[in-house]
Amino acid sequence: MSPILIIAEHRQGIINPDTFGLLTAGIELSTALDTEAHVAIIGKDPEKLAQDINIAGIHTIHTFSTSLPYNHDIYVQVISSLFDKIHPSSILSLHTSTGTDYCPALASILDMPLLPDAIAINYTDQIEILHEMYSSKLQAKIASPPPAIITVRAGVWPIETTPGNASIEPLNISINEEAINFKVKDYEETPIGDVDISTSDLLLSVGRGIGDESNLELIFSTAEAMGATVSSSRPIVDAGWLPKDRQVGQSGTKVSPSLYLAIGISGAVQHIAGIKNSKVIISINKDPKAPIFDASDYGAVGDLFEILPALLEEFR
Ligand SMILES: Cc1cc2nc3c(=O)[nH]c(=O)nc-3n(C[C@H](O)[C@H](O)[C@H](O)COP(=O)(O)OP(=O)(O)OC[C@H]3O[C@@H](n4cnc5c(N)ncnc54)[C@H](O)[C@@H]3O)c2cc1C
């Protein structure tokens, strides 16, 4: 079987940490297919970046040097050429804004099926991914014979960093400059807010169960009495009740406090992805079947508007 090809993601000279989970997914698939795991890295100083991801289980790292920041057309041209050279049995990328930008184009050009946003990958006689739908209410199995292009959800696979000794092979590909129609003009950093929830040791996190923005007052009073920092699930940020830097989860911040107190949060997989490294998780939810309880060390089934005032009283 021909190798698995994993496309590493990086920005401004730093490997995206989620790439390491992607590497784990690719190495696992290569083991299931009894083949090699290859990585491609496209960008500035790719040999230096290659050293950062030279971990056990990777056989070869293909590098392509370009001074341009992420460029759709260069990625598509380089990966297509590499495909013609090594005929990978599948291509894996992160399911990020970058991965979801070039993978559909590659799937079209290479005439390969695209299996998007995998949270699990299995191989028997076909490649089968698990894919969540309708805000995680449904899990679909999508299967295809290899080769396929798979985009992998960040934060799902464990990170392995045991050093390896992959050979690093620069690619000699001539880019068709006339076919470059895409250019990133600028990156604008999101302003850093007044708190950094990634370093907080005690988080009181609020979800849609709070019902109304005015009820945040109770949350902030309780957090202050406990010495906790307030964080939230995504709907609270989407509603504009709290700024983005308070959002915990897959598309927010991954946190690792000693104590994570989840108030009125159902426990969607995208939220759990951000709290898995908490030492202790305690949840309050009125629904005894809320999935958050499966991820919690302790739980209280009840109305947050009865439990929180009692908690506040206790801390005062
Ligand atoms: C690509 C993608 C990325 C995403 N990224 C994130 C992310 O980073 N972070 C994130 O959080 N979500 C993320 N989501 C959204 C996620 O799927 C869920 O929709 C979201 O986490 C649900 O938020 P919630 O638990 O606050 O709300 P809900 O799911 O509506 O849950 C509210 C909970 O409150 C409980 N409740 C209601 N009233 C009370 C009460 N009075 N007392 C006690 N409990 C009560 C209910 O029983 C319920 O369990 C993402 C989704 C997608 C598709």
GROMACS .gro file of C-alpha atoms and ligand atoms in nm:
model
  369
    1MET     CA    1   0.000   0.000   0.000
    2SER     CA    2   0.131   0.348  -0.085
    3PRO     CA    3   0.195   0.594   0.202
    4ILE     CA    4  -0.041   0.821   0.391
    5LEU     CA    5   0.034   1.188   0.323
    6ILE     CA    6  -0.023   1.433   0.610
    7ILE     CA    7  -0.015   1.808   0.541
    8ALA     CA    8   0.139   1.996   0.835
    9GLU     CA    9  -0.010   2.333   0.929
   10HIS     CA   10   0.193   2.630   1.051
   11ARG     CA   11   0.180   3.007   1.067
   12GLN     CA   12   0.443   3.275   1.116
   13GLY     CA   13   0.719   3.019   1.158
   14ILE     CA   14   0.542   2.811   1.423
   15ILE     CA   15   0.378   2.471   1.382
   16ASN     CA   16   0.007   2.481   1.467
   17PRO     CA   17   0.000   2.265   1.787
   18ASP     CA   18  -0.308   2.083   1.651
   19THR     CA   19  -0.081   1.944   1.377
   20PHE     CA   20   0.053   1.698   1.638
   21GLY     CA   21  -0.295   1.545   1.685
   22LEU     CA   22  -0.323   1.529   1.306
   23LEU     CA   23   0.010   1.344   1.292
   24THR     CA   24  -0.125   1.092   1.547
   25ALA     CA   25  -0.434   1.037   1.330
   26GLY     CA   26  -0.216   0.989   1.021
   27ILE     CA   27   0.028   0.754   1.193
   28GLU     CA   28  -0.262   0.545   1.329
   29LEU     CA   29  -0.412   0.520   0.979
   30SER     CA   30  -0.075   0.429   0.826
   31THR     CA   31  -0.040   0.150   1.084
   32ALA     CA   32  -0.391   0.022   1.003
   33LEU     CA   33  -0.303   0.023   0.632
   34ASP     CA   34   0.041  -0.125   0.700
   35THR     CA   35   0.213   0.156   0.517
   36GLU     CA   36   0.437   0.458   0.577
   37ALA     CA   37   0.332   0.799   0.709
   38HIS     CA   38   0.472   1.088   0.505
   39VAL     CA   39   0.433   1.457   0.587
   40ALA     CA   40   0.440   1.757   0.354
   41ILE     CA   41   0.535   2.098   0.481
   42ILE     CA   42   0.501   2.401   0.254
   43GLY     CA   43   0.622   2.746   0.353
   44LYS     CA   44   0.917   2.955   0.463
   45ASP     CA   45   1.215   2.765   0.615
   46PRO     CA   46   1.034   2.430   0.585
   47GLU     CA   47   1.346   2.234   0.689
   48LYS     CA   48   1.343   2.409   1.027
   49LEU     CA   49   0.969   2.340   1.069
   50ALA     CA   50   1.033   1.979   0.966
   51GLN     CA   51   1.265   1.937   1.266
   52ASP     CA   52   0.979   2.041   1.495
   53ILE     CA   53   0.752   1.763   1.366
   54ASN     CA   54   1.013   1.492   1.319
   55ILE     CA   55   0.841   1.252   1.556
   56ALA     CA   56   0.838   0.874   1.587
   57GLY     CA   57   0.614   0.707   1.330
   58ILE     CA   58   0.687   0.953   1.046
   59HIS     CA   59   0.888   0.799   0.762
   60THR     CA   60   0.954   1.096   0.531
   61ILE     CA   61   0.898   1.471   0.550
   62HIS     CA   62   0.868   1.641   0.209
   63THR     CA   63   0.949   2.011   0.219
   64PHE     CA   64   0.868   2.287  -0.026
   65SER     CA   65   1.011   2.632   0.030
   66THR     CA   66   0.814   2.944  -0.055
   67SER     CA   67   0.845   3.291   0.094
   68LEU     CA   68   0.470   3.349   0.058
   69PRO     CA   69   0.246   3.301   0.363
   70TYR     CA   70  -0.033   3.043   0.317
   71ASN     CA   71  -0.131   3.040  -0.048
   72HIS     CA   72  -0.418   2.830  -0.183
   73ASP     CA   73  -0.277   2.792  -0.534
   74ILE     CA   74   0.074   2.696  -0.420
   75TYR     CA   75  -0.064   2.436  -0.178
   76VAL     CA   76  -0.283   2.288  -0.452
   77GLN     CA   77   0.002   2.279  -0.705
   78VAL     CA   78   0.260   2.133  -0.464
   79ILE     CA   79   0.031   1.868  -0.314
   80SER     CA   80  -0.098   1.766  -0.661
   81SER     CA   81   0.262   1.724  -0.783
   82LEU     CA   82   0.355   1.527  -0.472
   83PHE     CA   83   0.046   1.311  -0.527
   84ASP     CA   84   0.170   1.228  -0.878
   85LYS     CA   85   0.509   1.135  -0.730
   86ILE     CA   86   0.416   0.915  -0.431
   87HIS     CA   87   0.051   0.822  -0.506
   88PRO     CA   88  -0.058   0.837  -0.141
   89SER     CA   89  -0.334   0.606  -0.029
   90SER     CA   90  -0.492   0.904   0.150
   91ILE     CA   91  -0.422   1.269   0.227
   92LEU     CA   92  -0.491   1.408   0.576
   93SER     CA   93  -0.523   1.774   0.670
   94LEU     CA   94  -0.661   1.964   0.969
   95HIS     CA   95  -1.026   2.073   0.941
   96THR     CA   96  -0.929   2.438   0.984
   97SER     CA   97  -0.989   2.746   0.771
   98THR     CA   98  -0.669   2.652   0.585
   99GLY     CA   99  -0.750   2.282   0.541
  100THR     CA  100  -1.106   2.351   0.435
  101ASP     CA  101  -0.972   2.604   0.185
  102TYR     CA  102  -0.739   2.383  -0.021
  103CYS     CA  103  -0.878   2.030   0.039
  104PRO     CA  104  -1.201   2.073  -0.165
  105ALA     CA  105  -0.992   2.210  -0.455
  106LEU     CA  106  -0.753   1.915  -0.429
  107ALA     CA  107  -1.043   1.669  -0.416
  108SER     CA  108  -1.178   1.820  -0.736
  109ILE     CA  109  -0.843   1.831  -0.919
  110LEU     CA  110  -0.733   1.483  -0.809
  111ASP     CA  111  -1.085   1.341  -0.846
  112MET     CA  112  -1.080   1.202  -0.491
  113PRO     CA  113  -1.361   1.183  -0.235
  114LEU     CA  114  -1.343   1.433   0.051
  115LEU     CA  115  -1.426   1.298   0.399
  116PRO     CA  116  -1.468   1.611   0.613
  117ASP     CA  117  -1.425   1.689   0.983
  118ALA     CA  118  -1.336   1.340   1.104
  119ILE     CA  119  -1.353   1.273   1.477
  120ALA     CA  120  -1.254   0.907   1.428
  121ILE     CA  121  -1.097   0.716   1.138
  122ASN     CA  122  -1.118   0.340   1.090
  123TYR     CA  123  -0.994   0.112   0.818
  124THR     CA  124  -1.107  -0.238   0.733
  125ASP     CA  125  -1.154  -0.274   0.358
  126GLN     CA  126  -1.256   0.092   0.327
  127ILE     CA  127  -1.161   0.415   0.501
  128GLU     CA  128  -1.446   0.510   0.731
  129ILE     CA  129  -1.474   0.833   0.927
  130LEU     CA  130  -1.709   0.942   1.202
  131HIS     CA  131  -1.853   1.285   1.131
  132GLU     CA  132  -2.084   1.489   1.354
  133MET     CA  133  -2.393   1.658   1.214
  134TYR     CA  134  -2.665   1.893   1.337
  135SER     CA  135  -2.460   2.044   1.623
  136SER     CA  136  -2.338   1.699   1.734
  137LYS     CA  137  -2.688   1.556   1.765
  138LEU     CA  138  -2.611   1.294   1.500
  139GLN     CA  139  -2.296   1.100   1.415
  140ALA     CA  140  -2.262   0.985   1.054
  141LYS     CA  141  -2.026   0.716   0.929
  142ILE     CA  142  -1.885   0.809   0.588
  143ALA     CA  143  -1.685   0.548   0.399
  144SER     CA  144  -1.477   0.543   0.085
  145PRO     CA  145  -1.220   0.311  -0.066
  146PRO     CA  146  -0.873   0.468  -0.060
  147PRO     CA  147  -0.743   0.706  -0.179
  148ALA     CA  148  -0.945   0.976  -0.003
  149ILE     CA  149  -0.882   1.323   0.134
  150ILE     CA  150  -0.970   1.346   0.503
  151THR     CA  151  -0.992   1.664   0.707
  152VAL     CA  152  -0.941   1.593   1.076
  153ARG     CA  153  -1.097   1.782   1.366
  154ALA     CA  154  -0.844   1.954   1.592
  155GLY     CA  155  -0.813   1.847   1.953
  156VAL     CA  156  -0.956   1.496   1.912
  157TRP     CA  157  -0.641   1.281   1.872
  158PRO     CA  158  -0.378   1.268   2.147
  159ILE     CA  159  -0.047   1.443   2.097
  160GLU     CA  160   0.269   1.232   2.070
  161THR     CA  161   0.607   1.402   2.055
  162THR     CA  162   0.858   1.118   2.087
  163PRO     CA  163   1.148   1.225   1.861
  164GLY     CA  164   1.181   1.034   1.535
  165ASN     CA  165   1.429   1.011   1.251
  166ALA     CA  166   1.226   1.073   0.936
  167SER     CA  167   1.425   1.162   0.629
  168ILE     CA  168   1.370   1.520   0.517
  169GLU     CA  169   1.341   1.548   0.140
  170PRO     CA  170   1.315   1.888  -0.034
  171LEU     CA  171   1.071   1.886  -0.326
  172ASN     CA  172   1.182   2.010  -0.663
  173ILE     CA  173   0.858   2.140  -0.811
  174SER     CA  174   0.825   2.432  -1.050
  175ILE     CA  175   0.527   2.649  -0.966
  176ASN     CA  176   0.311   2.786  -1.245
  177GLU     CA  177   0.315   3.152  -1.139
  178GLU     CA  178   0.039   3.240  -1.387
  179ALA     CA  179  -0.197   3.005  -1.204
  180ILE     CA  180  -0.155   3.190  -0.874
  181ASN     CA  181  -0.471   3.392  -0.833
  182PHE     CA  182  -0.486   3.395  -0.455
  183LYS     CA  183  -0.288   3.612  -0.217
  184VAL     CA  184  -0.313   3.665   0.159
  185LYS     CA  185  -0.272   4.041   0.196
  186ASP     CA  186  -0.251   4.070   0.571
  187TYR     CA  187  -0.315   3.899   0.904
  188GLU     CA  188  -0.489   4.089   1.180
  189GLU     CA  189  -0.439   3.953   1.530
  190THR     CA  190  -0.752   3.933   1.745
  191PRO     CA  191  -0.713   4.187   2.026
  192ILE     CA  192  -0.622   4.024   2.357
  193GLY     CA  193  -0.891   4.088   2.620
  194ASP     CA  194  -0.862   4.157   2.990
  195VAL     CA  195  -0.842   3.789   3.093
  196ASP     CA  196  -0.649   3.487   2.977
  197ILE     CA  197  -0.869   3.188   3.056
  198SER     CA  198  -0.599   2.947   2.936
  199THR     CA  199  -0.392   3.028   3.247
  200SER     CA  200  -0.677   3.050   3.502
  201ASP     CA  201  -0.672   2.782   3.770
  202LEU     CA  202  -1.037   2.814   3.865
  203LEU     CA  203  -1.297   2.867   3.593
  204LEU     CA  204  -1.668   2.922   3.637
  205SER     CA  205  -1.809   2.860   3.293
  206VAL     CA  206  -2.159   2.952   3.186
  207GLY     CA  207  -2.375   2.817   2.904
  208ARG     CA  208  -2.708   2.881   2.738
  209GLY     CA  209  -2.884   2.751   3.050
  210ILE     CA  210  -2.835   3.099   3.197
  211GLY     CA  211  -3.126   3.204   2.976
  212ASP     CA  212  -3.072   3.578   2.966
  213GLU     CA  213  -2.779   3.820   2.959
  214SER     CA  214  -2.900   3.992   3.276
  215ASN     CA  215  -2.839   3.667   3.468
  216LEU     CA  216  -2.465   3.704   3.409
  217GLU     CA  217  -2.462   3.930   3.713
  218LEU     CA  218  -2.524   3.624   3.933
  219ILE     CA  219  -2.241   3.442   3.753
  220PHE     CA  220  -1.990   3.726   3.801
  221SER     CA  221  -2.087   3.770   4.169
  222THR     CA  222  -2.041   3.398   4.234
  223ALA     CA  223  -1.711   3.392   4.045
  224GLU     CA  224  -1.583   3.690   4.241
  225ALA     CA  225  -1.678   3.529   4.573
  226MET     CA  226  -1.499   3.208   4.468
  227GLY     CA  227  -1.196   3.381   4.320
  228ALA     CA  228  -1.280   3.226   3.982
  229THR     CA  229  -1.256   3.360   3.627
  230VAL     CA  230  -1.573   3.358   3.416
  231SER     CA  231  -1.563   3.166   3.089
  232SER     CA  232  -1.843   3.038   2.867
  233SER     CA  233  -1.969   2.809   2.595
  234ARG     CA  234  -1.993   2.939   2.241
  235PRO     CA  235  -2.363   3.044   2.228
  236ILE     CA  236  -2.294   3.302   2.501
  237VAL     CA  237  -2.021   3.456   2.284
  238ASP     CA  238  -2.228   3.426   1.966
  239ALA     CA  239  -2.507   3.616   2.144
  240GLY     CA  240  -2.256   3.892   2.222
  241TRP     CA  241  -2.300   3.851   2.600
  242LEU     CA  242  -1.929   3.781   2.657
  243PRO     CA  243  -1.622   3.851   2.440
  244LYS     CA  244  -1.462   3.577   2.230
  245ASP     CA  245  -1.161   3.546   2.461
  246ARG     CA  246  -1.393   3.394   2.725
  247GLN     CA  247  -1.507   3.110   2.496
  248VAL     CA  248  -1.395   2.758   2.587
  249GLY     CA  249  -1.384   2.482   2.330
  250GLN     CA  250  -1.273   2.364   1.994
  251SER     CA  251  -1.315   2.702   1.827
  252GLY     CA  252  -1.237   2.890   2.146
  253THR     CA  253  -0.964   2.838   2.405
  254LYS     CA  254  -0.851   2.502   2.539
  255VAL     CA  255  -0.825   2.531   2.916
  256SER     CA  256  -0.655   2.326   3.188
  257PRO     CA  257  -0.765   2.463   3.528
  258SER     CA  258  -0.752   2.273   3.857
  259LEU     CA  259  -1.131   2.315   3.873
  260TYR     CA  260  -1.376   2.372   3.588
  261LEU     CA  261  -1.729   2.450   3.704
  262ALA     CA  262  -1.977   2.411   3.415
  263ILE     CA  263  -2.308   2.591   3.474
  264GLY     CA  264  -2.597   2.527   3.234
  265ILE     CA  265  -2.368   2.378   2.968
  266SER     CA  266  -2.495   2.068   2.784
  267GLY     CA  267  -2.151   1.923   2.702
  268ALA     CA  268  -2.133   1.924   2.322
  269VAL     CA  269  -1.822   1.755   2.187
  270GLN     CA  270  -1.684   2.091   2.069
  271HIS     CA  271  -1.706   2.220   2.425
  272ILE     CA  272  -1.560   1.904   2.580
  273ALA     CA  273  -1.264   1.933   2.338
  274GLY     CA  274  -1.164   2.246   2.527
  275ILE     CA  275  -1.195   2.117   2.885
  276LYS     CA  276  -1.045   1.768   2.866
  277ASN     CA  277  -0.726   1.878   3.040
  278SER     CA  278  -0.907   2.018   3.346
  279LYS     CA  279  -0.803   1.837   3.663
  280VAL     CA  280  -1.156   1.831   3.812
  281ILE     CA  281  -1.484   1.908   3.635
  282ILE     CA  282  -1.803   1.982   3.829
  283SER     CA  283  -2.129   2.041   3.644
  284ILE     CA  284  -2.466   2.188   3.731
  285ASN     CA  285  -2.746   2.106   3.490
  286LYS     CA  286  -3.118   2.054   3.528
  287ASP     CA  287  -3.116   1.772   3.271
  288PRO     CA  288  -2.987   1.447   3.430
  289LYS     CA  289  -2.911   1.315   3.080
  290ALA     CA  290  -2.695   1.614   2.978
  291PRO     CA  291  -2.372   1.478   2.819
  292ILE     CA  292  -2.163   1.712   3.035
  293PHE     CA  293  -2.216   1.469   3.323
  294ASP     CA  294  -2.028   1.197   3.130
  295ALA     CA  295  -1.721   1.422   3.125
  296SER     CA  296  -1.759   1.540   3.487
  297ASP     CA  297  -1.600   1.419   3.808
  298TYR     CA  298  -1.895   1.552   4.011
  299GLY     CA  299  -2.238   1.675   3.908
  300ALA     CA  300  -2.544   1.839   4.056
  301VAL     CA  301  -2.878   1.788   3.883
  302GLY     CA  302  -3.087   2.094   3.949
  303ASP     CA  303  -3.181   2.449   3.864
  304LEU     CA  304  -2.877   2.676   3.849
  305PHE     CA  305  -3.090   2.963   3.979
  306GLU     CA  306  -3.140   2.769   4.303
  307ILE     CA  307  -2.791   2.621   4.334
  308LEU     CA  308  -2.578   2.927   4.248
  309PRO     CA  309  -2.731   3.165   4.506
  310ALA     CA  310  -2.672   2.898   4.773
  311LEU     CA  311  -2.312   2.861   4.652
  312LEU     CA  312  -2.267   3.238   4.655
  313GLU     CA  313  -2.398   3.254   5.011
  314GLU     CA  314  -2.157   2.978   5.114
  315PHE     CA  315  -1.852   3.158   4.971
  316ARG     CA  316  -1.953   3.490   5.123
  317LIG     C1  317  -1.750   2.382   1.413
  317LIG     C2  318  -1.810   2.407   1.549
  317LIG     C3  319  -1.731   2.458   1.648
  317LIG     C4  320  -1.785   2.480   1.776
  317LIG     N1  321  -1.703   2.528   1.874
  317LIG     C5  322  -1.753   2.541   1.999
  317LIG     C6  323  -1.669   2.585   2.105
  317LIG     O1  324  -1.551   2.616   2.088
  317LIG     N2  325  -1.723   2.594   2.229
  317LIG     C7  326  -1.854   2.562   2.256
  317LIG     O2  327  -1.897   2.572   2.373
  317LIG     N3  328  -1.936   2.523   2.156
  317LIG     C8  329  -1.888   2.513   2.029
  317LIG     N4  330  -1.972   2.475   1.929
  317LIG     C9  331  -2.117   2.467   1.958
  317LIG    C10  332  -2.157   2.335   2.023
  317LIG     O3  333  -2.188   2.240   1.924
  317LIG    C11  334  -2.283   2.355   2.110
  317LIG     O4  335  -2.387   2.408   2.030
  317LIG    C12  336  -2.260   2.447   2.229
  317LIG     O5  337  -2.145   2.407   2.303
  317LIG    C13  338  -2.382   2.441   2.321
  317LIG     O6  339  -2.365   2.537   2.421
  317LIG     P1  340  -2.442   2.523   2.559
  317LIG     O7  341  -2.406   2.395   2.623
  317LIG     O8  342  -2.418   2.649   2.634
  317LIG     O9  343  -2.596   2.527   2.513
  317LIG     P2  344  -2.704   2.412   2.506
  317LIG    O10  345  -2.657   2.296   2.430
  317LIG    O11  346  -2.831   2.478   2.464
  317LIG    O12  347  -2.719   2.363   2.657
  317LIG    C14  348  -2.777   2.439   2.760
  317LIG    C15  349  -2.784   2.349   2.882
  317LIG    O13  350  -2.833   2.424   2.991
  317LIG    C16  351  -2.917   2.340   3.068
  317LIG     N5  352  -3.007   2.427   3.143
  317LIG    C17  353  -3.107   2.506   3.094
  317LIG     N6  354  -3.165   2.575   3.194
  317LIG    C18  355  -3.102   2.539   3.308
  317LIG    C19  356  -3.117   2.577   3.444
  317LIG     N7  357  -3.208   2.666   3.483
  317LIG     N8  358  -3.036   2.519   3.536
  317LIG    C20  359  -2.942   2.427   3.499
  317LIG     N9  360  -2.924   2.388   3.371
  317LIG    C21  361  -3.002   2.444   3.277
  317LIG    C22  362  -2.987   2.252   2.967
  317LIG    O14  363  -3.032   2.132   3.027
  317LIG    C23  364  -2.877   2.229   2.865
  317LIG    O15  365  -2.805   2.109   2.893
  317LIG    C24  366  -1.921   2.452   1.802
  317LIG    C25  367  -2.000   2.400   1.699
  317LIG    C26  368  -1.946   2.378   1.575
  317LIG    C27  369  -2.034   2.319   1.468
   0.00000   0.00000   0.00000
